[in-house]
Coordinates of C-alpha atoms in Angstrom, one line a residue:
X1 CA 115.8 100.1 94.9
X2 CA 116.3 101.0 98.6
X3 CA 116.4 98.2 101.1
X4 CA 116.1 95.4 98.6
X5 CA 112.4 95.9 98.0
X6 CA 110.6 93.1 96.2
X7 CA 109.1 95.3 93.5
X8 CA 105.6 94.9 92.0
X9 CA 104.5 96.4 88.7
X10 CA 100.8 97.3 88.6
X11 CA 98.7 97.2 85.5
X12 CA 95.3 99.0 85.4
X13 CA 93.1 98.0 82.5
X14 CA 89.8 99.8 82.1
X15 CA 87.9 102.8 83.3
X16 CA 86.4 101.3 86.5
X17 CA 89.9 99.9 87.2
X18 CA 91.0 103.5 86.9
X19 CA 88.5 104.5 89.6
X20 CA 89.7 101.8 91.9
X21 CA 93.3 102.6 91.1
X22 CA 92.8 106.3 91.8
X23 CA 91.5 105.6 95.3
X24 CA 94.2 103.0 95.8
X25 CA 97.1 105.4 94.9
X26 CA 95.5 108.2 96.9
X27 CA 95.6 105.8 99.9
X28 CA 99.2 105.0 99.3
X29 CA 100.0 108.7 99.0
X30 CA 98.2 109.4 102.3
X31 CA 100.2 106.6 104.0
X32 CA 103.4 108.2 102.7
X33 CA 102.5 111.5 104.3
X34 CA 101.5 109.7 107.6
X35 CA 104.9 108.0 107.7
X36 CA 106.6 111.4 107.2
X37 CA 104.6 113.1 110.0
X38 CA 104.8 110.2 112.5
X39 CA 107.6 110.5 115.1
X40 CA 107.7 106.7 115.6
X41 CA 106.5 105.0 112.5
X42 CA 106.0 101.2 112.6
X43 CA 107.5 101.0 109.1
X44 CA 105.6 97.8 108.4
X45 CA 104.7 98.4 104.8
X46 CA 107.5 99.1 102.2
X47 CA 106.4 101.8 99.7
X48 CA 109.2 100.9 97.4
X49 CA 107.3 97.7 96.5
X50 CA 104.8 99.9 94.6
X51 CA 106.7 103.1 93.9
X52 CA 109.9 104.0 92.0
X53 CA 112.3 106.9 92.3
X54 CA 113.3 109.1 89.4
X55 CA 114.5 112.5 88.4
X56 CA 112.9 115.1 86.1
X57 CA 114.8 116.9 83.2
X58 CA 115.3 119.7 85.7
X59 CA 117.0 117.5 88.3
X60 CA 114.1 117.3 90.6
X61 CA 113.6 113.9 92.4
X62 CA 110.3 112.2 92.0
X63 CA 108.5 109.2 93.6
X64 CA 105.9 107.9 91.3
X65 CA 103.8 104.6 91.1
X66 CA 105.3 101.7 89.2
X67 CA 102.2 101.6 87.0
X68 CA 101.0 101.0 83.5
X69 CA 97.5 102.4 83.0
X70 CA 95.4 101.5 79.9
X71 CA 92.2 103.4 79.0
X72 CA 90.2 104.7 76.1
X73 CA 90.3 107.9 74.1
X74 CA 88.5 110.7 76.0
X75 CA 88.8 109.2 79.4
X76 CA 91.5 111.5 80.9
X77 CA 89.6 114.7 81.0
X78 CA 92.2 117.4 82.0
X79 CA 94.9 114.9 82.9
X80 CA 97.7 115.0 80.3
X81 CA 98.8 111.6 78.9
X82 CA 102.5 112.4 79.6
X83 CA 101.7 113.6 83.1
X84 CA 102.8 117.0 84.6
X85 CA 106.2 116.3 86.2
X86 CA 108.6 115.6 83.3
X87 CA 107.6 117.9 80.5
X88 CA 108.2 121.6 80.1
X89 CA 104.9 123.4 79.1
X90 CA 106.8 126.0 77.1
X91 CA 108.6 123.4 75.0
X92 CA 107.3 122.8 71.5
X93 CA 108.7 120.5 68.9
X94 CA 110.6 122.3 66.1
X95 CA 108.7 122.1 62.8
X96 CA 110.9 121.5 59.8
X97 CA 108.2 121.5 57.2
X98 CA 108.1 124.9 55.3
X99 CA 104.9 124.3 53.4
X100 CA 101.3 125.1 54.2
X101 CA 100.1 124.0 57.6
X102 CA 96.6 123.4 59.0
X103 CA 96.2 123.3 62.7
X104 CA 93.4 121.5 64.5
X105 CA 93.2 122.4 68.1
X106 CA 91.0 120.6 70.7
X107 CA 90.0 122.6 73.8
X108 CA 91.4 121.2 77.0
X109 CA 88.7 120.2 79.5
X110 CA 88.8 122.5 82.5
X111 CA 90.1 121.2 85.8
X112 CA 87.5 120.8 88.5
X113 CA 87.9 123.0 91.6
X114 CA 89.3 120.0 93.6
X115 CA 92.3 119.5 91.2
X116 CA 92.9 123.3 90.9
X117 CA 93.2 123.8 94.6
X118 CA 95.2 120.6 95.0
X119 CA 97.8 121.8 92.5
X120 CA 98.1 125.2 94.2
X121 CA 98.6 123.4 97.6
X122 CA 101.2 120.9 96.2
X123 CA 103.3 122.9 93.8
X124 CA 103.9 126.2 91.9
X125 CA 104.3 127.2 88.3
X126 CA 107.7 128.9 88.0
X127 CA 108.6 131.7 85.6
X128 CA 110.2 129.3 83.1
X129 CA 106.9 127.5 82.7
X130 CA 107.8 124.4 84.7
X131 CA 105.5 123.1 87.4
X132 CA 107.6 122.3 90.4
X133 CA 106.5 120.1 93.4
X134 CA 107.0 121.5 96.8
X135 CA 109.4 119.3 98.7
X136 CA 108.5 117.3 101.8
X137 CA 110.9 116.1 104.5
X138 CA 111.7 112.6 103.2
X139 CA 111.7 113.6 99.5
X140 CA 109.0 111.1 98.6
X141 CA 105.5 111.8 97.2
X142 CA 103.9 115.3 97.1
X143 CA 103.1 117.8 99.7
X144 CA 100.6 116.5 102.3
X145 CA 97.4 118.4 102.7
X146 CA 96.3 118.4 106.3
X147 CA 92.6 117.4 106.7
X148 CA 92.2 120.0 109.4
X149 CA 93.3 122.7 107.1
X150 CA 91.6 121.4 103.9
X151 CA 89.3 123.9 102.4
X152 CA 85.9 122.6 101.3
X153 CA 86.8 122.9 97.6
X154 CA 89.6 120.3 98.2
X155 CA 86.9 117.7 98.9
X156 CA 85.3 116.7 95.5
X157 CA 81.5 116.3 95.3
X158 CA 80.0 113.2 93.8
X159 CA 78.4 115.3 91.1
X160 CA 81.7 116.7 90.0
X161 CA 83.3 113.3 89.4
X162 CA 83.0 112.1 85.8
X163 CA 86.2 110.2 85.3
X164 CA 88.8 108.7 87.7
X165 CA 91.3 111.5 86.9
X166 CA 89.0 114.0 88.5
X167 CA 90.1 112.9 91.9
X168 CA 93.5 111.4 91.4
X169 CA 96.0 113.3 93.6
X170 CA 99.1 111.3 92.6
X171 CA 101.5 112.4 89.9
X172 CA 102.2 109.7 87.3
X173 CA 105.3 108.9 85.3
X174 CA 105.1 109.8 81.5
X175 CA 105.3 106.1 80.7
X176 CA 102.4 105.2 82.9
X177 CA 99.4 106.2 80.7
X178 CA 98.8 104.1 77.6
X179 CA 95.7 105.1 75.6
X180 CA 93.7 103.0 73.1
X181 CA 92.9 105.5 70.4
X182 CA 90.8 103.0 68.4
X183 CA 87.8 103.1 70.8
X184 CA 86.0 105.9 72.6
X185 CA 85.2 106.2 76.3
X186 CA 82.0 108.3 75.7
X187 CA 79.2 108.1 73.2
X188 CA 77.4 105.1 71.7
X189 CA 79.8 104.6 68.7
X190 CA 83.2 103.1 68.8
X191 CA 82.9 101.4 72.2
X192 CA 85.1 98.6 73.5
X193 CA 82.3 96.4 74.6
X194 CA 83.1 92.8 73.7
X195 CA 85.8 90.4 74.8
X196 CA 87.0 89.7 71.2
X197 CA 87.5 93.4 70.6
X198 CA 89.8 93.6 73.6
X199 CA 91.8 90.6 72.5
X200 CA 92.3 92.2 69.1
X201 CA 93.8 95.4 70.6
X202 CA 96.9 93.5 71.8
X203 CA 97.2 91.7 68.5
X204 CA 97.9 94.9 66.8
X205 CA 101.7 95.1 66.4
X206 CA 101.9 98.9 67.2
X207 CA 100.0 98.8 70.5
X208 CA 101.7 95.5 71.5
X209 CA 105.1 97.1 70.9
X210 CA 104.2 100.1 72.9
X211 CA 103.0 98.0 75.9
X212 CA 106.2 95.8 75.7
X213 CA 108.4 98.9 75.7
X214 CA 106.7 100.2 78.9
X215 CA 107.0 96.8 80.5
X216 CA 110.7 96.6 79.8
X217 CA 111.3 100.1 81.1
X218 CA 109.8 99.3 84.5
X219 CA 111.0 95.7 84.8
X220 CA 114.7 96.4 83.8
X221 CA 115.1 98.9 86.6
X222 CA 113.9 96.5 89.3
X223 CA 116.5 94.6 91.5
X224 CA 114.1 91.9 92.5
X225 CA 110.8 91.9 90.7
X226 CA 108.4 89.6 92.6
X227 CA 105.6 89.9 90.1
X228 CA 102.6 91.8 88.6
X229 CA 99.2 92.8 89.9
X230 CA 96.5 93.4 87.3
X231 CA 93.4 95.5 88.0
X232 CA 91.2 94.6 85.1
X233 CA 87.6 95.4 84.2
X234 CA 85.6 92.2 83.5
X235 CA 82.3 93.6 82.3
X236 CA 83.5 95.1 79.0
X237 CA 86.1 94.6 76.3
X238 CA 88.9 95.2 78.8
X239 CA 88.3 91.6 79.9
X240 CA 89.9 90.5 76.6
X241 CA 92.7 93.1 77.0
X242 CA 93.4 91.7 80.5
X243 CA 93.6 88.1 79.1
X244 CA 96.1 89.0 76.4
X245 CA 98.2 91.2 78.9
X246 CA 98.3 88.3 81.4
X247 CA 99.3 85.9 78.6
X248 CA 102.1 88.3 77.6
X249 CA 103.4 88.5 81.2
X250 CA 103.2 84.8 81.7
X251 CA 105.2 84.1 78.5
X252 CA 107.9 86.8 79.0
X253 CA 108.3 86.7 82.8
X254 CA 107.9 83.0 83.7
X255 CA 108.2 82.3 87.4
X256 CA 107.0 85.7 88.5
X257 CA 103.7 86.1 90.4
X258 CA 100.7 87.4 88.4
X259 CA 97.7 88.2 90.6
X260 CA 94.6 89.5 88.8
X261 CA 91.9 91.4 90.5
X262 CA 88.8 91.3 88.2
X263 CA 86.7 94.4 88.8
X264 CA 83.0 95.0 88.2
X265 CA 81.0 98.2 88.9
X266 CA 77.7 98.3 90.9
X267 CA 74.2 97.3 89.8
X268 CA 73.4 97.2 86.2
X269 CA 70.3 98.4 84.3
X270 CA 67.7 95.6 83.6
X271 CA 66.4 97.6 80.7
X272 CA 69.5 96.9 78.6
X273 CA 69.3 93.2 77.9
X274 CA 71.8 93.1 75.1
X275 CA 74.4 95.0 77.2
X276 CA 73.7 92.6 80.1
X277 CA 74.4 89.6 78.0
X278 CA 77.7 91.1 76.8
X279 CA 78.5 91.9 80.4
X280 CA 77.8 88.3 81.5
X281 CA 79.8 86.7 78.6
X282 CA 82.7 89.2 79.0
X283 CA 82.9 88.3 82.7
X284 CA 82.7 84.5 82.1
X285 CA 85.2 84.4 79.3
X286 CA 87.6 86.7 81.2
X287 CA 87.6 84.7 84.3
X288 CA 88.0 81.4 82.5
X289 CA 91.0 82.6 80.5
X290 CA 92.6 84.8 83.1
X291 CA 93.0 81.7 85.3
X292 CA 95.2 80.1 82.7
X293 CA 97.8 82.8 82.8
X294 CA 97.5 84.2 86.4
X295 CA 98.8 82.8 89.7
X296 CA 95.2 83.4 90.9
X297 CA 92.2 85.5 90.0
X298 CA 89.9 87.3 92.5
X299 CA 86.7 89.0 91.3
X300 CA 85.8 92.1 93.2
X301 CA 82.3 93.6 93.1
X302 CA 79.7 95.1 95.4
X303 CA 76.9 93.5 93.3
X304 CA 75.2 90.5 94.8
X305 CA 75.5 88.5 91.6
X306 CA 77.4 88.5 88.3
X307 CA 74.7 86.6 86.5
X308 CA 71.5 87.8 84.7
X309 CA 69.5 87.5 87.9
X310 CA 70.4 90.7 89.8
X311 CA 70.6 90.8 93.6
X312 CA 70.8 93.8 95.9
X313 CA 74.3 95.3 96.4
X314 CA 76.2 94.1 99.4
X315 CA 75.5 95.8 102.7
X316 CA 78.1 97.0 105.2
X317 CA 76.6 97.7 108.6
X318 CA 78.7 100.8 109.1
X319 CA 78.9 102.2 105.6
X320 CA 76.4 104.4 103.8
X321 CA 77.2 104.3 100.0
X322 CA 75.4 104.7 96.7
X323 CA 76.0 101.5 94.7
X324 CA 75.2 103.3 91.4
X325 CA 78.2 105.7 91.9
X326 CA 81.6 104.3 90.7
X327 CA 83.2 106.9 93.0
X328 CA 81.7 105.1 96.0
X329 CA 82.0 101.5 94.9
X330 CA 85.6 101.9 93.8
X331 CA 86.5 103.5 97.2
X332 CA 85.3 100.5 99.1
X333 CA 87.0 98.0 96.8
X334 CA 90.2 100.0 96.9
X335 CA 90.1 99.9 100.7
X336 CA 89.8 96.1 100.7
X337 CA 92.5 95.8 98.1
X338 CA 94.9 98.0 100.1
X339 CA 94.5 95.5 103.0
X340 CA 94.4 92.2 101.2
X341 CA 97.6 92.9 99.3
X342 CA 99.5 93.5 102.6
X343 CA 101.3 90.1 102.7
X344 CA 103.5 90.8 99.7
X345 CA 104.1 94.5 100.6
X346 CA 105.7 94.1 104.0
X347 CA 109.2 95.2 104.9
X348 CA 110.0 91.9 106.5
X349 CA 107.9 88.9 105.5
X350 CA 108.7 85.6 103.8
X351 CA 105.4 85.8 101.9
X352 CA 105.7 86.8 98.2
X353 CA 103.1 86.9 95.5
X354 CA 104.1 83.4 94.4
X355 CA 104.0 82.0 97.9
X356 CA 100.6 83.6 98.5
X357 CA 99.2 82.1 95.3
X358 CA 100.7 78.7 96.1
X359 CA 98.9 78.7 99.5
X360 CA 95.6 79.8 98.1
X361 CA 95.5 77.6 95.0
X362 CA 94.0 74.2 95.8
X363 CA 94.3 71.4 93.3
X364 CA 95.0 73.8 90.5
X365 CA 91.9 75.9 91.2
X366 CA 92.9 79.5 90.9
X367 CA 89.8 81.5 91.4
X368 CA 89.5 82.9 95.0
X369 CA 87.0 85.1 96.8
X370 CA 87.5 88.2 98.9
X371 CA 85.5 89.3 102.0
X372 CA 85.9 92.2 104.4
X373 CA 84.8 94.0 107.5
X374 CA 85.1 97.8 106.8
X375 CA 85.7 99.3 109.3
X376 CA 86.6 96.9 112.1
X377 CA 84.2 97.7 115.0
X378 CA 86.7 97.9 117.9
X379 CA 85.1 100.0 120.6
X380 CA 87.4 102.0 122.9
X381 CA 88.0 100.1 126.2
X382 CA 87.5 96.7 124.4
X383 CA 90.2 94.3 123.5
X384 CA 90.6 92.3 120.2
X385 CA 89.3 89.1 121.9
X386 CA 86.2 91.0 123.1
X387 CA 85.4 92.3 119.6
X388 CA 85.9 89.0 117.9
X389 CA 83.6 87.2 120.4
X390 CA 80.9 89.8 119.8
X391 CA 81.0 89.2 116.0
X392 CA 79.3 85.9 116.7
X393 CA 79.9 82.3 115.6
X394 CA 78.9 82.8 112.0
X395 CA 81.5 84.1 109.5
X396 CA 81.1 87.9 110.0
X397 CA 82.8 89.2 106.9
X398 CA 80.9 90.8 104.0
X399 CA 81.5 89.1 100.6
X400 CA 83.1 91.2 97.8
X401 CA 83.2 88.7 95.0
X402 CA 79.5 88.3 94.1
X403 CA 79.8 84.6 94.9
X404 CA 76.4 84.2 96.6
X405 CA 75.8 82.5 100.0
X406 CA 78.9 80.8 101.4
X407 CA 76.8 78.7 103.9
X408 CA 77.5 75.0 103.4
X409 CA 80.8 75.6 101.5
X410 CA 84.2 74.6 102.6
X411 CA 87.2 76.9 102.9
X412 CA 90.6 75.2 102.0
X413 CA 92.9 78.2 102.6
X414 CA 92.7 81.7 103.7
X415 CA 94.9 84.8 104.1
X416 CA 93.7 87.3 106.7
X417 CA 94.9 90.8 107.4
X418 CA 93.8 92.9 110.4
X419 CA 95.2 96.4 110.7
X420 CA 94.9 99.6 112.5
X421 CA 94.6 98.3 116.1
X422 CA 97.1 99.6 118.7
X423 CA 99.2 97.1 120.7
X424 CA 97.3 97.8 124.0
X425 CA 94.1 96.4 122.5
X426 CA 95.6 93.2 121.1
X427 CA 95.1 91.0 124.2
X428 CA 92.6 90.8 127.0
X429 CA 93.2 92.9 130.2
X430 CA 91.1 90.6 132.5
X431 CA 92.0 90.8 136.1
X432 CA 94.0 87.8 137.3
X433 CA 91.9 85.2 139.1
X434 CA 88.7 85.9 137.2
X435 CA 87.2 83.4 134.8
X436 CA 88.0 84.0 131.2
X437 CA 85.1 84.6 128.8
X438 CA 86.7 82.5 126.1
X439 CA 89.9 80.8 125.0
X440 CA 90.8 83.9 123.0
X441 CA 91.2 85.9 126.3
X442 CA 94.0 83.5 127.4
X443 CA 96.2 84.3 124.4
X444 CA 99.5 86.1 125.0
X445 CA 99.7 88.1 121.8
X446 CA 97.4 89.6 119.2
X447 CA 98.8 87.3 116.5
X448 CA 97.8 84.3 118.7
X449 CA 94.3 85.7 119.2
X450 CA 93.7 86.1 115.5
X451 CA 95.2 82.7 114.6
X452 CA 93.1 80.9 117.2
X453 CA 89.9 82.7 116.1
X454 CA 90.5 81.7 112.5
X455 CA 91.2 78.1 113.6
X456 CA 87.8 78.1 115.4
X457 CA 86.0 79.6 112.4
X458 CA 87.5 77.3 109.8
X459 CA 89.0 74.3 111.6
X460 CA 90.3 72.5 108.5
X461 CA 91.6 75.5 106.5
X462 CA 95.2 76.5 106.0
X463 CA 95.4 80.0 107.5
X464 CA 97.9 82.8 107.1
X465 CA 97.3 85.9 109.2
X466 CA 98.9 89.3 109.6
X467 CA 98.2 91.8 112.4
X468 CA 99.4 95.4 111.6
X469 CA 99.5 98.6 113.6
X470 CA 99.5 100.6 110.3
X471 CA 95.9 101.7 109.5
X472 CA 94.4 102.0 106.1
X473 CA 94.4 105.7 105.3
X474 CA 91.2 107.2 104.0
X475 CA 92.1 110.9 103.7
X476 CA 90.3 113.2 101.3
X477 CA 89.2 112.8 98.5
X478 CA 87.9 109.6 100.0
X479 CA 84.1 109.9 100.0
X480 CA 82.0 110.3 103.2
X481 CA 80.8 106.7 103.6
X482 CA 81.0 105.9 107.3
X483 CA 77.9 105.9 109.5
X484 CA 77.2 108.4 112.3
X485 CA 79.1 106.3 114.9
X486 CA 82.3 106.6 113.0
X487 CA 84.4 109.6 111.9
X488 CA 85.4 110.3 108.3
X489 CA 88.6 108.3 109.0
X490 CA 86.7 105.3 110.2
X491 CA 87.4 105.8 113.9
X492 CA 84.7 105.2 116.6
X493 CA 83.8 108.8 117.5
X494 CA 84.3 108.4 121.3
X495 CA 87.6 106.7 120.8
X496 CA 91.2 107.8 120.9
X497 CA 92.7 105.4 118.4
X498 CA 94.1 106.7 115.1
X499 CA 93.2 105.5 111.6
X500 CA 90.7 102.8 110.6
X501 CA 90.9 99.1 111.1
X502 CA 90.0 96.9 108.1
X503 CA 89.8 93.1 108.2
X504 CA 90.0 91.4 104.8
X505 CA 89.4 87.7 104.3
X506 CA 90.6 85.8 101.2
X507 CA 89.6 82.2 100.7
X508 CA 89.7 79.4 98.1
X509 CA 86.7 77.1 97.8
X510 CA 86.4 73.8 96.0
X511 CA 84.4 74.3 92.8
X512 CA 82.5 71.0 93.5
X513 CA 81.2 72.4 96.8
X514 CA 80.8 76.1 95.9
X515 CA 77.3 77.2 94.7
X516 CA 78.8 79.3 91.8
X517 CA 81.7 81.6 92.2
X518 CA 80.4 84.0 89.5
X519 CA 76.7 83.5 89.8
X520 CA 76.9 81.2 86.8
X521 CA 78.0 77.7 85.9
X522 CA 80.6 76.9 83.2
X523 CA 80.6 73.8 81.1
X524 CA 83.7 72.7 79.2
X525 CA 83.5 70.5 76.1
X526 CA 86.6 69.0 74.6
X527 CA 85.7 69.8 71.0
X528 CA 83.2 72.1 69.2
X529 CA 79.9 70.4 69.2
X530 CA 77.0 72.7 68.1
X531 CA 74.5 69.9 68.8
X532 CA 75.5 69.7 72.5
X533 CA 75.7 73.5 72.9
X534 CA 72.3 73.9 71.4
X535 CA 71.2 75.7 68.2
X536 CA 69.8 78.7 70.1
X537 CA 72.9 79.3 72.2
X538 CA 75.1 79.0 69.1
X539 CA 73.0 81.5 67.1
X540 CA 72.7 84.2 69.8
X541 CA 76.3 84.4 70.8
X542 CA 77.7 87.8 69.7
X543 CA 80.3 87.3 67.0
X544 CA 82.5 90.1 68.4
X545 CA 83.2 88.0 71.5
X546 CA 85.5 85.9 69.5
X547 CA 85.8 82.1 69.0
X548 CA 85.5 80.1 72.2
X549 CA 84.8 76.6 70.9
X550 CA 83.5 74.2 73.6
X551 CA 82.6 76.8 76.2
X552 CA 79.4 78.4 77.1
X553 CA 77.6 79.5 80.2
X554 CA 74.2 79.5 81.9
X555 CA 73.1 81.6 84.8
X556 CA 73.2 80.0 88.2

C-alpha cells in the first residue's frame, strides 16, 4: 500500500448496515473527487486506509473499498453479487454436460433512473461487452459528477429507494458481497429475525469457509493492518452474525483493533409486540457478547430509546429528516461515522484503532456512546471561540446512541473531531487592547481553543481532539436534510466557506453512574437459576434466540 497506510478492513453485516455503508462509501468517493479537483489539498485523511488498488482482467486499474458485505437473498436489487468491474458480460461458462437441460431464468430487477444515469456518466459499455470506467486524473475512484451539472434524475427520490444498492455509487470488488442464501430479505417467511439464527449462520462450515477466504484475501495483501471496523445491525438476527464474526476476528487476528458500530433503524411499530421483544432481546444479547470480542462497541441510533418504552427520535436543530425512512436515518449516522473514525484514518497521527480503544475503555467497560452536532453552526464573520461560547454551558451535542439523558453522569474519556472550518476562523480576531469575552479568545491556535473548551465542559475527563480543514462531503445522492439556513452541502447560505463542519463527540461513562446505556438494565447471574430469573421470563423467551444461561433483561 502506498505511503505505509495503516489499513482497515470494513465488515457490513445487515441491511440497515448496508444503508449506512452506502452513504459512508458515497462520502468517501466524494472526498476522493474533491481531493482530485483541489489545487492545494490538505491531504489530512489517507484514503488507502479504507481502499485498495487492483487491476481488472482487462488491465484496467481499480480503487475499491476494502470491504466484506453480508446481506440476505433478494437484497441486492439490480446490483450483481460479483460487481460490474471484473467480469465480462459476454463470458459464459462452458457446459460439458451433453444431456437434457432445464433452464430457470429469473428476471433481473430494472435499475432505477439514478443508477442508469450514473453509469452513463461514469463509464461506457464497449463493443466487446466490457463496461469500462472513464479515467480521472489521479487514477482513483470513478468519474466525479459535478453537482452543478447533475441532472435531476441523478438525485434519487425517497420513494425510489427500496434497498441500499439503489443509491450506492461506488463499485465493489467481486469478493466484497457475501450473500446468506438461507434467509430472505423480503416476505414474512424465511426471515433472519433472531439472535440464535444469526449465530447458526457462521456455524455452517460452508459459509464460515467462504467468509474466512474473503478475510484472508484482504488481510494478506495489507502491509500494516491496524484492525477491523464492523457495521452491524443489532435489531435482528444479524446481531448474532456480528457476534460470531467478531469472535472469529478476535481469535484469528489477536492484537488488532476491532471496533463495532451497532446500528438500529428509526422508530418501531408499537402494533407489533412480538417483533419488538425480538428487537429488544437481539439488541441486548448482541451488545453483551460483542463487548467480549471487540475493542469497544458503540450503538448508533436516532431513536430516543432501545427499550420497549419508545421515545421520540432525536432532534437536530438544523436538520429536517423523516425518522421512518432508512435512507434519511442512515445518512445522518454515516455522516457522524465519517467524522468519529477520523483519528485512525489520518495520514500522520499516532492514534490507531487500538490506541483509541485503550483511551476510551475505562476499567474494562467497552460500551461507549456517540454524540454529534450536524452541521456545526459557524456563522461567517465569527470565529471558533465565538461559536463555542454561543453553544452555551450545557453539553451541546445531540446523542446518537439512544442512551437517554446524560445529565448527572460522568464522562471518563472522550475523542472529539471538529472538521470543515478554515484556518482563518480558528482563533479570535479581537482588536488588541480590548477585553476578551472568554479565555477561549486568548488561545493561539484552533487546537488549543478546542482542547480548552473540552476541559471546561468535562474537567475530569481524558480528552483527545482533532481539528481538520477537510470537510465531510455530502454530495448527491445525499438526501436534502438541511434547514433553510443551510445549503445542500451544509454551508450557511450567506457564507463563503466550503463544505460542512461536523463535530462528533465520543465518550465512555461508568455503568454505575449511567442511567442505562441501551434503555434497559442487564443482570448477570453466575449459573442458570430459573427460580431467580422467574418462571414467566423463562417461559416467554423465544427459543430461536439461543441459550444464554444467567442473562436476562428488563426495560429501563
